[in-house]
Amino acid sequence: MPYARTLAEARLYLALTVDEAAREEPPVEGPEAWTVRSGGVELLVPYASEAEARDEGERFGVGLSELIDPGQWRLAGAGYARRALADDLEYTEEPGDERLFQRVVSGWEAARDALGEALKFIPPGEDEVPAEAFWTEAGLAAREAEPDCFLRDRLAEDIAFYQQNLDDFRRLNG
């Protein structure tokens, strides 16, 4: 059974790979890990790796993902950012809704963190994600469509942009 580093990574992996009609079941506690299931796919999430990620402030996990490739991380980051922007605009029309406020914050954080995961695939001293780091159809297509999006400087700029959006939202609405 494949391992996810965190519950957040497991949920994203299932969202990326399982038919939308499938329903994610609540995690089942085992002796050393949760089992997360959806649409016939099962993942183990060790308690130790979840705890380590929380201690390190790494939403999706410490180290490199073995489930989600850098192209998928890039696409996920863009998806989180689109939702955060839509929620941000909605919040502007309805300020004061605490649940919506938290959705905006969480969305910008997830967008930033997803790109941080893609950045982890760049080896020290290199300037871009190597071609061999991509293994999924979606990830390979993302790299082929926009190879510059996988340069260290571009990822860092986009991470900073998402962080700035988060900071601006908090400053204006916090």
mmCIF file with all atom_site columns, C-alpha atoms in Angstrom:
data_model
loop_
_atom_site.group_PDB
_atom_site.id
_atom_site.type_symbol
_atom_site.label_atom_id
_atom_site.label_alt_id
_atom_site.label_comp_id
_atom_site.label_asym_id
_atom_site.label_entity_id
_atom_site.label_seq_id
_atom_site.pdbx_PDB_ins_code
_atom_site.Cartn_x
_atom_site.Cartn_y
_atom_site.Cartn_z
_atom_site.occupancy
_atom_site.B_iso_or_equiv
_atom_site.pdbx_formal_charge
_atom_site.auth_seq_id
_atom_site.auth_comp_id
_atom_site.auth_asym_id
_atom_site.auth_atom_id
_atom_site.pdbx_PDB_model_num
ATOM 1   C CA . MET A 1 1   ? 0.000   0.000  0.000   1.00 0.00 ? 1   MET A CA 1
ATOM 2   C CA . PRO A 1 2   ? 1.452   3.427  -0.915  1.00 0.00 ? 2   PRO A CA 1
ATOM 3   C CA . TYR A 1 3   ? 2.431   5.901  1.789   1.00 0.00 ? 3   TYR A CA 1
ATOM 4   C CA . ALA A 1 4   ? 1.547   9.592  1.979   1.00 0.00 ? 4   ALA A CA 1
ATOM 5   C CA . ARG A 1 5   ? 3.614   11.865 4.197   1.00 0.00 ? 5   ARG A CA 1
ATOM 6   C CA . THR A 1 6   ? 0.567   13.678 5.614   1.00 0.00 ? 6   THR A CA 1
ATOM 7   C CA . LEU A 1 7   ? -3.202  13.579 5.560   1.00 0.00 ? 7   LEU A CA 1
ATOM 8   C CA . ALA A 1 8   ? -3.113  16.726 3.397   1.00 0.00 ? 8   ALA A CA 1
ATOM 9   C CA . GLU A 1 9   ? -0.919  14.994 0.812   1.00 0.00 ? 9   GLU A CA 1
ATOM 10  C CA . ALA A 1 10  ? -3.166  11.918 0.896   1.00 0.00 ? 10  ALA A CA 1
ATOM 11  C CA . ARG A 1 11  ? -6.283  14.001 0.286   1.00 0.00 ? 11  ARG A CA 1
ATOM 12  C CA . LEU A 1 12  ? -4.671  15.887 -2.585  1.00 0.00 ? 12  LEU A CA 1
ATOM 13  C CA . TYR A 1 13  ? -3.402  12.661 -4.164  1.00 0.00 ? 13  TYR A CA 1
ATOM 14  C CA . LEU A 1 14  ? -6.887  11.156 -4.001  1.00 0.00 ? 14  LEU A CA 1
ATOM 15  C CA . ALA A 1 15  ? -8.385  14.327 -5.480  1.00 0.00 ? 15  ALA A CA 1
ATOM 16  C CA . LEU A 1 16  ? -5.892  14.110 -8.355  1.00 0.00 ? 16  LEU A CA 1
ATOM 17  C CA . THR A 1 17  ? -6.260  10.403 -9.070  1.00 0.00 ? 17  THR A CA 1
ATOM 18  C CA . VAL A 1 18  ? -9.686  9.131  -8.038  1.00 0.00 ? 18  VAL A CA 1
ATOM 19  C CA . ASP A 1 19  ? -12.907 9.642  -9.987  1.00 0.00 ? 19  ASP A CA 1
ATOM 20  C CA . GLU A 1 20  ? -14.746 12.734 -8.745  1.00 0.00 ? 20  GLU A CA 1
ATOM 21  C CA . ALA A 1 21  ? -17.854 10.652 -7.996  1.00 0.00 ? 21  ALA A CA 1
ATOM 22  C CA . ALA A 1 22  ? -15.918 8.580  -5.429  1.00 0.00 ? 22  ALA A CA 1
ATOM 23  C CA . ARG A 1 23  ? -16.317 9.679  -1.866  1.00 0.00 ? 23  ARG A CA 1
ATOM 24  C CA . GLU A 1 24  ? -13.360 9.924  0.471   1.00 0.00 ? 24  GLU A CA 1
ATOM 25  C CA . GLU A 1 25  ? -13.973 7.946  3.634   1.00 0.00 ? 25  GLU A CA 1
ATOM 26  C CA . PRO A 1 26  ? -12.833 9.241  7.037   1.00 0.00 ? 26  PRO A CA 1
ATOM 27  C CA . PRO A 1 27  ? -9.301  8.088  7.922   1.00 0.00 ? 27  PRO A CA 1
ATOM 28  C CA . VAL A 1 28  ? -9.185  4.805  9.839   1.00 0.00 ? 28  VAL A CA 1
ATOM 29  C CA . GLU A 1 29  ? -6.766  4.682  12.754  1.00 0.00 ? 29  GLU A CA 1
ATOM 30  C CA . GLY A 1 30  ? -4.335  1.776  12.844  1.00 0.00 ? 30  GLY A CA 1
ATOM 31  C CA . PRO A 1 31  ? -1.499  0.921  15.214  1.00 0.00 ? 31  PRO A CA 1
ATOM 32  C CA . GLU A 1 32  ? 1.059   3.198  13.496  1.00 0.00 ? 32  GLU A CA 1
ATOM 33  C CA . ALA A 1 33  ? -0.791  4.951  10.676  1.00 0.00 ? 33  ALA A CA 1
ATOM 34  C CA . TRP A 1 34  ? -4.094  6.155  9.328   1.00 0.00 ? 34  TRP A CA 1
ATOM 35  C CA . THR A 1 35  ? -5.560  4.410  6.307   1.00 0.00 ? 35  THR A CA 1
ATOM 36  C CA . VAL A 1 36  ? -7.223  6.835  3.900   1.00 0.00 ? 36  VAL A CA 1
ATOM 37  C CA . ARG A 1 37  ? -9.569  5.375  1.257   1.00 0.00 ? 37  ARG A CA 1
ATOM 38  C CA . SER A 1 38  ? -11.454 6.688  -1.738  1.00 0.00 ? 38  SER A CA 1
ATOM 39  C CA . GLY A 1 39  ? -12.720 5.007  -4.901  1.00 0.00 ? 39  GLY A CA 1
ATOM 40  C CA . GLY A 1 40  ? -10.878 1.772  -4.189  1.00 0.00 ? 40  GLY A CA 1
ATOM 41  C CA . VAL A 1 41  ? -7.543  3.539  -3.585  1.00 0.00 ? 41  VAL A CA 1
ATOM 42  C CA . GLU A 1 42  ? -5.920  3.178  -0.162  1.00 0.00 ? 42  GLU A CA 1
ATOM 43  C CA . LEU A 1 43  ? -3.023  5.124  1.311   1.00 0.00 ? 43  LEU A CA 1
ATOM 44  C CA . LEU A 1 44  ? -1.211  4.829  4.619   1.00 0.00 ? 44  LEU A CA 1
ATOM 45  C CA . VAL A 1 45  ? -0.278  7.997  6.495   1.00 0.00 ? 45  VAL A CA 1
ATOM 46  C CA . PRO A 1 46  ? 2.154   7.225  9.337   1.00 0.00 ? 46  PRO A CA 1
ATOM 47  C CA . TYR A 1 47  ? 1.466   9.145  12.534  1.00 0.00 ? 47  TYR A CA 1
ATOM 48  C CA . ALA A 1 48  ? 5.202   9.870  12.807  1.00 0.00 ? 48  ALA A CA 1
ATOM 49  C CA . SER A 1 49  ? 5.444   11.572 9.403   1.00 0.00 ? 49  SER A CA 1
ATOM 50  C CA . GLU A 1 50  ? 2.293   13.629 10.074  1.00 0.00 ? 50  GLU A CA 1
ATOM 51  C CA . ALA A 1 51  ? 3.746   14.744 13.432  1.00 0.00 ? 51  ALA A CA 1
ATOM 52  C CA . GLU A 1 52  ? 7.123   15.553 11.866  1.00 0.00 ? 52  GLU A CA 1
ATOM 53  C CA . ALA A 1 53  ? 5.450   17.632 9.147   1.00 0.00 ? 53  ALA A CA 1
ATOM 54  C CA . ARG A 1 54  ? 3.426   19.578 11.715  1.00 0.00 ? 54  ARG A CA 1
ATOM 55  C CA . ASP A 1 55  ? 6.537   20.183 13.830  1.00 0.00 ? 55  ASP A CA 1
ATOM 56  C CA . GLU A 1 56  ? 8.387   21.470 10.749  1.00 0.00 ? 56  GLU A CA 1
ATOM 57  C CA . GLY A 1 57  ? 5.463   23.553 9.436   1.00 0.00 ? 57  GLY A CA 1
ATOM 58  C CA . GLU A 1 58  ? 5.319   21.441 6.253   1.00 0.00 ? 58  GLU A CA 1
ATOM 59  C CA . ARG A 1 59  ? 1.617   21.090 5.328   1.00 0.00 ? 59  ARG A CA 1
ATOM 60  C CA . PHE A 1 60  ? 2.194   18.345 2.754   1.00 0.00 ? 60  PHE A CA 1
ATOM 61  C CA . GLY A 1 61  ? 5.169   16.631 4.387   1.00 0.00 ? 61  GLY A CA 1
ATOM 62  C CA . VAL A 1 62  ? 8.894   16.658 4.968   1.00 0.00 ? 62  VAL A CA 1
ATOM 63  C CA . GLY A 1 63  ? 11.092  15.574 2.063   1.00 0.00 ? 63  GLY A CA 1
ATOM 64  C CA . LEU A 1 64  ? 10.040  14.741 -1.497  1.00 0.00 ? 64  LEU A CA 1
ATOM 65  C CA . SER A 1 65  ? 6.644   13.392 -2.395  1.00 0.00 ? 65  SER A CA 1
ATOM 66  C CA . GLU A 1 66  ? 6.603   9.901  -3.873  1.00 0.00 ? 66  GLU A CA 1
ATOM 67  C CA . LEU A 1 67  ? 2.938   10.248 -4.864  1.00 0.00 ? 67  LEU A CA 1
ATOM 68  C CA . ILE A 1 68  ? 2.647   13.648 -6.550  1.00 0.00 ? 68  ILE A CA 1
ATOM 69  C CA . ASP A 1 69  ? 5.147   14.881 -9.124  1.00 0.00 ? 69  ASP A CA 1
ATOM 70  C CA . PRO A 1 70  ? 6.287   18.516 -9.518  1.00 0.00 ? 70  PRO A CA 1
ATOM 71  C CA . GLY A 1 71  ? 3.929   19.154 -12.434 1.00 0.00 ? 71  GLY A CA 1
ATOM 72  C CA . GLN A 1 72  ? 0.963   18.016 -10.379 1.00 0.00 ? 72  GLN A CA 1
ATOM 73  C CA . TRP A 1 73  ? 2.137   20.193 -7.480  1.00 0.00 ? 73  TRP A CA 1
ATOM 74  C CA . ARG A 1 74  ? 2.291   23.158 -9.861  1.00 0.00 ? 74  ARG A CA 1
ATOM 75  C CA . LEU A 1 75  ? -1.234  22.455 -11.130 1.00 0.00 ? 75  LEU A CA 1
ATOM 76  C CA . ALA A 1 76  ? -2.528  21.984 -7.583  1.00 0.00 ? 76  ALA A CA 1
ATOM 77  C CA . GLY A 1 77  ? -0.976  25.305 -6.535  1.00 0.00 ? 77  GLY A CA 1
ATOM 78  C CA . ALA A 1 78  ? -2.715  27.076 -9.401  1.00 0.00 ? 78  ALA A CA 1
ATOM 79  C CA . GLY A 1 79  ? -6.013  25.440 -8.455  1.00 0.00 ? 79  GLY A CA 1
ATOM 80  C CA . TYR A 1 80  ? -5.680  26.479 -4.817  1.00 0.00 ? 80  TYR A CA 1
ATOM 81  C CA . ALA A 1 81  ? -4.815  30.026 -5.930  1.00 0.00 ? 81  ALA A CA 1
ATOM 82  C CA . ARG A 1 82  ? -7.875  30.261 -8.206  1.00 0.00 ? 82  ARG A CA 1
ATOM 83  C CA . ARG A 1 83  ? -10.142 29.175 -5.352  1.00 0.00 ? 83  ARG A CA 1
ATOM 84  C CA . ALA A 1 84  ? -8.431  31.539 -2.913  1.00 0.00 ? 84  ALA A CA 1
ATOM 85  C CA . LEU A 1 85  ? -8.867  34.456 -5.317  1.00 0.00 ? 85  LEU A CA 1
ATOM 86  C CA . ALA A 1 86  ? -12.554 33.644 -5.858  1.00 0.00 ? 86  ALA A CA 1
ATOM 87  C CA . ASP A 1 87  ? -13.094 33.374 -2.090  1.00 0.00 ? 87  ASP A CA 1
ATOM 88  C CA . ASP A 1 88  ? -11.099 36.583 -1.565  1.00 0.00 ? 88  ASP A CA 1
ATOM 89  C CA . LEU A 1 89  ? -13.390 38.449 -3.973  1.00 0.00 ? 89  LEU A CA 1
ATOM 90  C CA . GLU A 1 90  ? -16.470 36.966 -2.307  1.00 0.00 ? 90  GLU A CA 1
ATOM 91  C CA . TYR A 1 91  ? -15.157 38.011 1.117   1.00 0.00 ? 91  TYR A CA 1
ATOM 92  C CA . THR A 1 92  ? -14.764 41.576 -0.161  1.00 0.00 ? 92  THR A CA 1
ATOM 93  C CA . GLU A 1 93  ? -18.495 41.557 -0.892  1.00 0.00 ? 93  GLU A CA 1
ATOM 94  C CA . GLU A 1 94  ? -19.393 39.902 2.434   1.00 0.00 ? 94  GLU A CA 1
ATOM 95  C CA . PRO A 1 95  ? -16.748 40.964 4.982   1.00 0.00 ? 95  PRO A CA 1
ATOM 96  C CA . GLY A 1 96  ? -16.943 39.448 8.432   1.00 0.00 ? 96  GLY A CA 1
ATOM 97  C CA . ASP A 1 97  ? -17.768 35.842 7.474   1.00 0.00 ? 97  ASP A CA 1
ATOM 98  C CA . GLU A 1 98  ? -15.204 33.961 9.590   1.00 0.00 ? 98  GLU A CA 1
ATOM 99  C CA . ARG A 1 99  ? -15.517 30.674 7.668   1.00 0.00 ? 99  ARG A CA 1
ATOM 100 C CA . LEU A 1 100 ? -14.936 32.473 4.368   1.00 0.00 ? 100 LEU A CA 1
ATOM 101 C CA . PHE A 1 101 ? -11.999 34.379 5.879   1.00 0.00 ? 101 PHE A CA 1
ATOM 102 C CA . GLN A 1 102 ? -10.409 31.074 6.918   1.00 0.00 ? 102 GLN A CA 1
ATOM 103 C CA . ARG A 1 103 ? -11.022 29.569 3.460   1.00 0.00 ? 103 ARG A CA 1
ATOM 104 C CA . VAL A 1 104 ? -9.161  32.479 1.844   1.00 0.00 ? 104 VAL A CA 1
ATOM 105 C CA . VAL A 1 105 ? -6.233  32.159 4.247   1.00 0.00 ? 105 VAL A CA 1
ATOM 106 C CA . SER A 1 106 ? -6.079  28.384 3.858   1.00 0.00 ? 106 SER A CA 1
ATOM 107 C CA . GLY A 1 107 ? -6.315  28.686 0.067   1.00 0.00 ? 107 GLY A CA 1
ATOM 108 C CA . TRP A 1 108 ? -3.392  31.089 -0.271  1.00 0.00 ? 108 TRP A CA 1
ATOM 109 C CA . GLU A 1 109 ? -1.346  29.009 2.176   1.00 0.00 ? 109 GLU A CA 1
ATOM 110 C CA . ALA A 1 110 ? -2.082  25.796 0.250   1.00 0.00 ? 110 ALA A CA 1
ATOM 111 C CA . ALA A 1 111 ? -1.189  27.480 -3.066  1.00 0.00 ? 111 ALA A CA 1
ATOM 112 C CA . ARG A 1 112 ? 2.121   28.682 -1.630  1.00 0.00 ? 112 ARG A CA 1
ATOM 113 C CA . ASP A 1 113 ? 2.883   25.338 -0.016  1.00 0.00 ? 113 ASP A CA 1
ATOM 114 C CA . ALA A 1 114 ? 2.065   23.332 -3.156  1.00 0.00 ? 114 ALA A CA 1
ATOM 115 C CA . LEU A 1 115 ? 4.627   25.343 -5.134  1.00 0.00 ? 115 LEU A CA 1
ATOM 116 C CA . GLY A 1 116 ? 7.060   24.799 -2.277  1.00 0.00 ? 116 GLY A CA 1
ATOM 117 C CA . GLU A 1 117 ? 6.626   21.074 -2.887  1.00 0.00 ? 117 GLU A CA 1
ATOM 118 C CA . ALA A 1 118 ? 7.515   21.503 -6.573  1.00 0.00 ? 118 ALA A CA 1
ATOM 119 C CA . LEU A 1 119 ? 10.578  23.532 -5.547  1.00 0.00 ? 119 LEU A CA 1
ATOM 120 C CA . LYS A 1 120 ? 11.810  20.622 -3.382  1.00 0.00 ? 120 LYS A CA 1
ATOM 121 C CA . PHE A 1 121 ? 12.407  18.604 -6.560  1.00 0.00 ? 121 PHE A CA 1
ATOM 122 C CA . ILE A 1 122 ? 15.202  20.958 -7.688  1.00 0.00 ? 122 ILE A CA 1
ATOM 123 C CA . PRO A 1 123 ? 18.548  19.467 -6.637  1.00 0.00 ? 123 PRO A CA 1
ATOM 124 C CA . PRO A 1 124 ? 20.993  21.721 -4.753  1.00 0.00 ? 124 PRO A CA 1
ATOM 125 C CA . GLY A 1 125 ? 23.031  23.823 -7.159  1.00 0.00 ? 125 GLY A CA 1
ATOM 126 C CA . GLU A 1 126 ? 20.588  23.321 -10.032 1.00 0.00 ? 126 GLU A CA 1
ATOM 127 C CA . ASP A 1 127 ? 18.240  25.909 -11.536 1.00 0.00 ? 127 ASP A CA 1
ATOM 128 C CA . GLU A 1 128 ? 15.272  23.783 -12.595 1.00 0.00 ? 128 GLU A CA 1
ATOM 129 C CA . VAL A 1 129 ? 13.283  20.676 -11.847 1.00 0.00 ? 129 VAL A CA 1
ATOM 130 C CA . PRO A 1 130 ? 14.985  17.861 -13.791 1.00 0.00 ? 130 PRO A CA 1
ATOM 131 C CA . ALA A 1 131 ? 12.982  16.097 -16.500 1.00 0.00 ? 131 ALA A CA 1
ATOM 132 C CA . GLU A 1 132 ? 13.239  12.751 -14.703 1.00 0.00 ? 132 GLU A CA 1
ATOM 133 C CA . ALA A 1 133 ? 11.333  14.172 -11.708 1.00 0.00 ? 133 ALA A CA 1
ATOM 134 C CA . PHE A 1 134 ? 8.089   14.090 -13.730 1.00 0.00 ? 134 PHE A CA 1
ATOM 135 C CA . TRP A 1 135 ? 6.316   10.739 -13.935 1.00 0.00 ? 135 TRP A CA 1
ATOM 136 C CA . THR A 1 136 ? 2.587   11.422 -14.352 1.00 0.00 ? 136 THR A CA 1
ATOM 137 C CA . GLU A 1 137 ? 0.764   12.283 -17.538 1.00 0.00 ? 137 GLU A CA 1
ATOM 138 C CA . ALA A 1 138 ? -0.555  15.517 -16.010 1.00 0.00 ? 138 ALA A CA 1
ATOM 139 C CA . GLY A 1 139 ? 2.854   16.479 -14.655 1.00 0.00 ? 139 GLY A CA 1
ATOM 140 C CA . LEU A 1 140 ? 4.624   15.815 -17.943 1.00 0.00 ? 140 LEU A CA 1
ATOM 141 C CA . ALA A 1 141 ? 1.988   17.823 -19.822 1.00 0.00 ? 141 ALA A CA 1
ATOM 142 C CA . ALA A 1 142 ? 2.391   20.747 -17.404 1.00 0.00 ? 142 ALA A CA 1
ATOM 143 C CA . ARG A 1 143 ? 6.155   20.742 -17.925 1.00 0.00 ? 143 ARG A CA 1
ATOM 144 C CA . GLU A 1 144 ? 5.801   20.515 -21.700 1.00 0.00 ? 144 GLU A CA 1
ATOM 145 C CA . ALA A 1 145 ? 3.261   23.363 -21.797 1.00 0.00 ? 145 ALA A CA 1
ATOM 146 C CA . GLU A 1 146 ? 5.219   25.750 -19.553 1.00 0.00 ? 146 GLU A CA 1
ATOM 147 C CA . PRO A 1 147 ? 8.788   24.597 -18.864 1.00 0.00 ? 147 PRO A CA 1
ATOM 148 C CA . ASP A 1 148 ? 9.747   28.001 -17.425 1.00 0.00 ? 148 ASP A CA 1
ATOM 149 C CA . CYS A 1 149 ? 7.293   27.410 -14.570 1.00 0.00 ? 149 CYS A CA 1
ATOM 150 C CA . PHE A 1 150 ? 9.716   24.813 -13.201 1.00 0.00 ? 150 PHE A CA 1
ATOM 151 C CA . LEU A 1 151 ? 12.735  27.107 -12.926 1.00 0.00 ? 151 LEU A CA 1
ATOM 152 C CA . ARG A 1 152 ? 13.917  27.828 -9.377  1.00 0.00 ? 152 ARG A CA 1
ATOM 153 C CA . ASP A 1 153 ? 13.549  31.609 -9.810  1.00 0.00 ? 153 ASP A CA 1
ATOM 154 C CA . ARG A 1 154 ? 10.052  31.338 -11.288 1.00 0.00 ? 154 ARG A CA 1
ATOM 155 C CA . LEU A 1 155 ? 8.830   29.032 -8.525  1.00 0.00 ? 155 LEU A CA 1
ATOM 156 C CA . ALA A 1 156 ? 10.312  31.366 -5.905  1.00 0.00 ? 156 ALA A CA 1
ATOM 157 C CA . GLU A 1 157 ? 8.616   34.383 -7.535  1.00 0.00 ? 157 GLU A CA 1
ATOM 158 C CA . ASP A 1 158 ? 5.254   32.629 -7.630  1.00 0.00 ? 158 ASP A CA 1
ATOM 159 C CA . ILE A 1 159 ? 5.584   31.475 -4.015  1.00 0.00 ? 159 ILE A CA 1
ATOM 160 C CA . ALA A 1 160 ? 6.347   35.080 -3.026  1.00 0.00 ? 160 ALA A CA 1
ATOM 161 C CA . PHE A 1 161 ? 3.321   36.272 -5.040  1.00 0.00 ? 161 PHE A CA 1
ATOM 162 C CA . TYR A 1 162 ? 0.982   33.867 -3.224  1.00 0.00 ? 162 TYR A CA 1
ATOM 163 C CA . GLN A 1 163 ? 2.496   34.888 0.116   1.00 0.00 ? 163 GLN A CA 1
ATOM 164 C CA . GLN A 1 164 ? 2.008   38.568 -0.761  1.00 0.00 ? 164 GLN A CA 1
ATOM 165 C CA . ASN A 1 165 ? -1.645  37.916 -1.599  1.00 0.00 ? 165 ASN A CA 1
ATOM 166 C CA . LEU A 1 166 ? -2.062  36.194 1.765   1.00 0.00 ? 166 LEU A CA 1
ATOM 167 C CA . ASP A 1 167 ? -0.304  39.023 3.618   1.00 0.00 ? 167 ASP A CA 1
ATOM 168 C CA . ASP A 1 168 ? -2.374  41.666 1.809   1.00 0.00 ? 168 ASP A CA 1
ATOM 169 C CA . PHE A 1 169 ? -5.618  39.845 2.564   1.00 0.00 ? 169 PHE A CA 1
ATOM 170 C CA . ARG A 1 170 ? -4.762  39.583 6.266   1.00 0.00 ? 170 ARG A CA 1
ATOM 171 C CA . ARG A 1 171 ? -3.634  43.216 6.423   1.00 0.00 ? 171 ARG A CA 1
ATOM 172 C CA . LEU A 1 172 ? -6.800  44.498 4.744   1.00 0.00 ? 172 LEU A CA 1
ATOM 173 C CA . ASN A 1 173 ? -9.247  42.198 6.491   1.00 0.00 ? 173 ASN A CA 1
ATOM 174 C CA . GLY A 1 174 ? -7.594  40.931 9.670   1.00 0.00 ? 174 GLY A CA 1
#
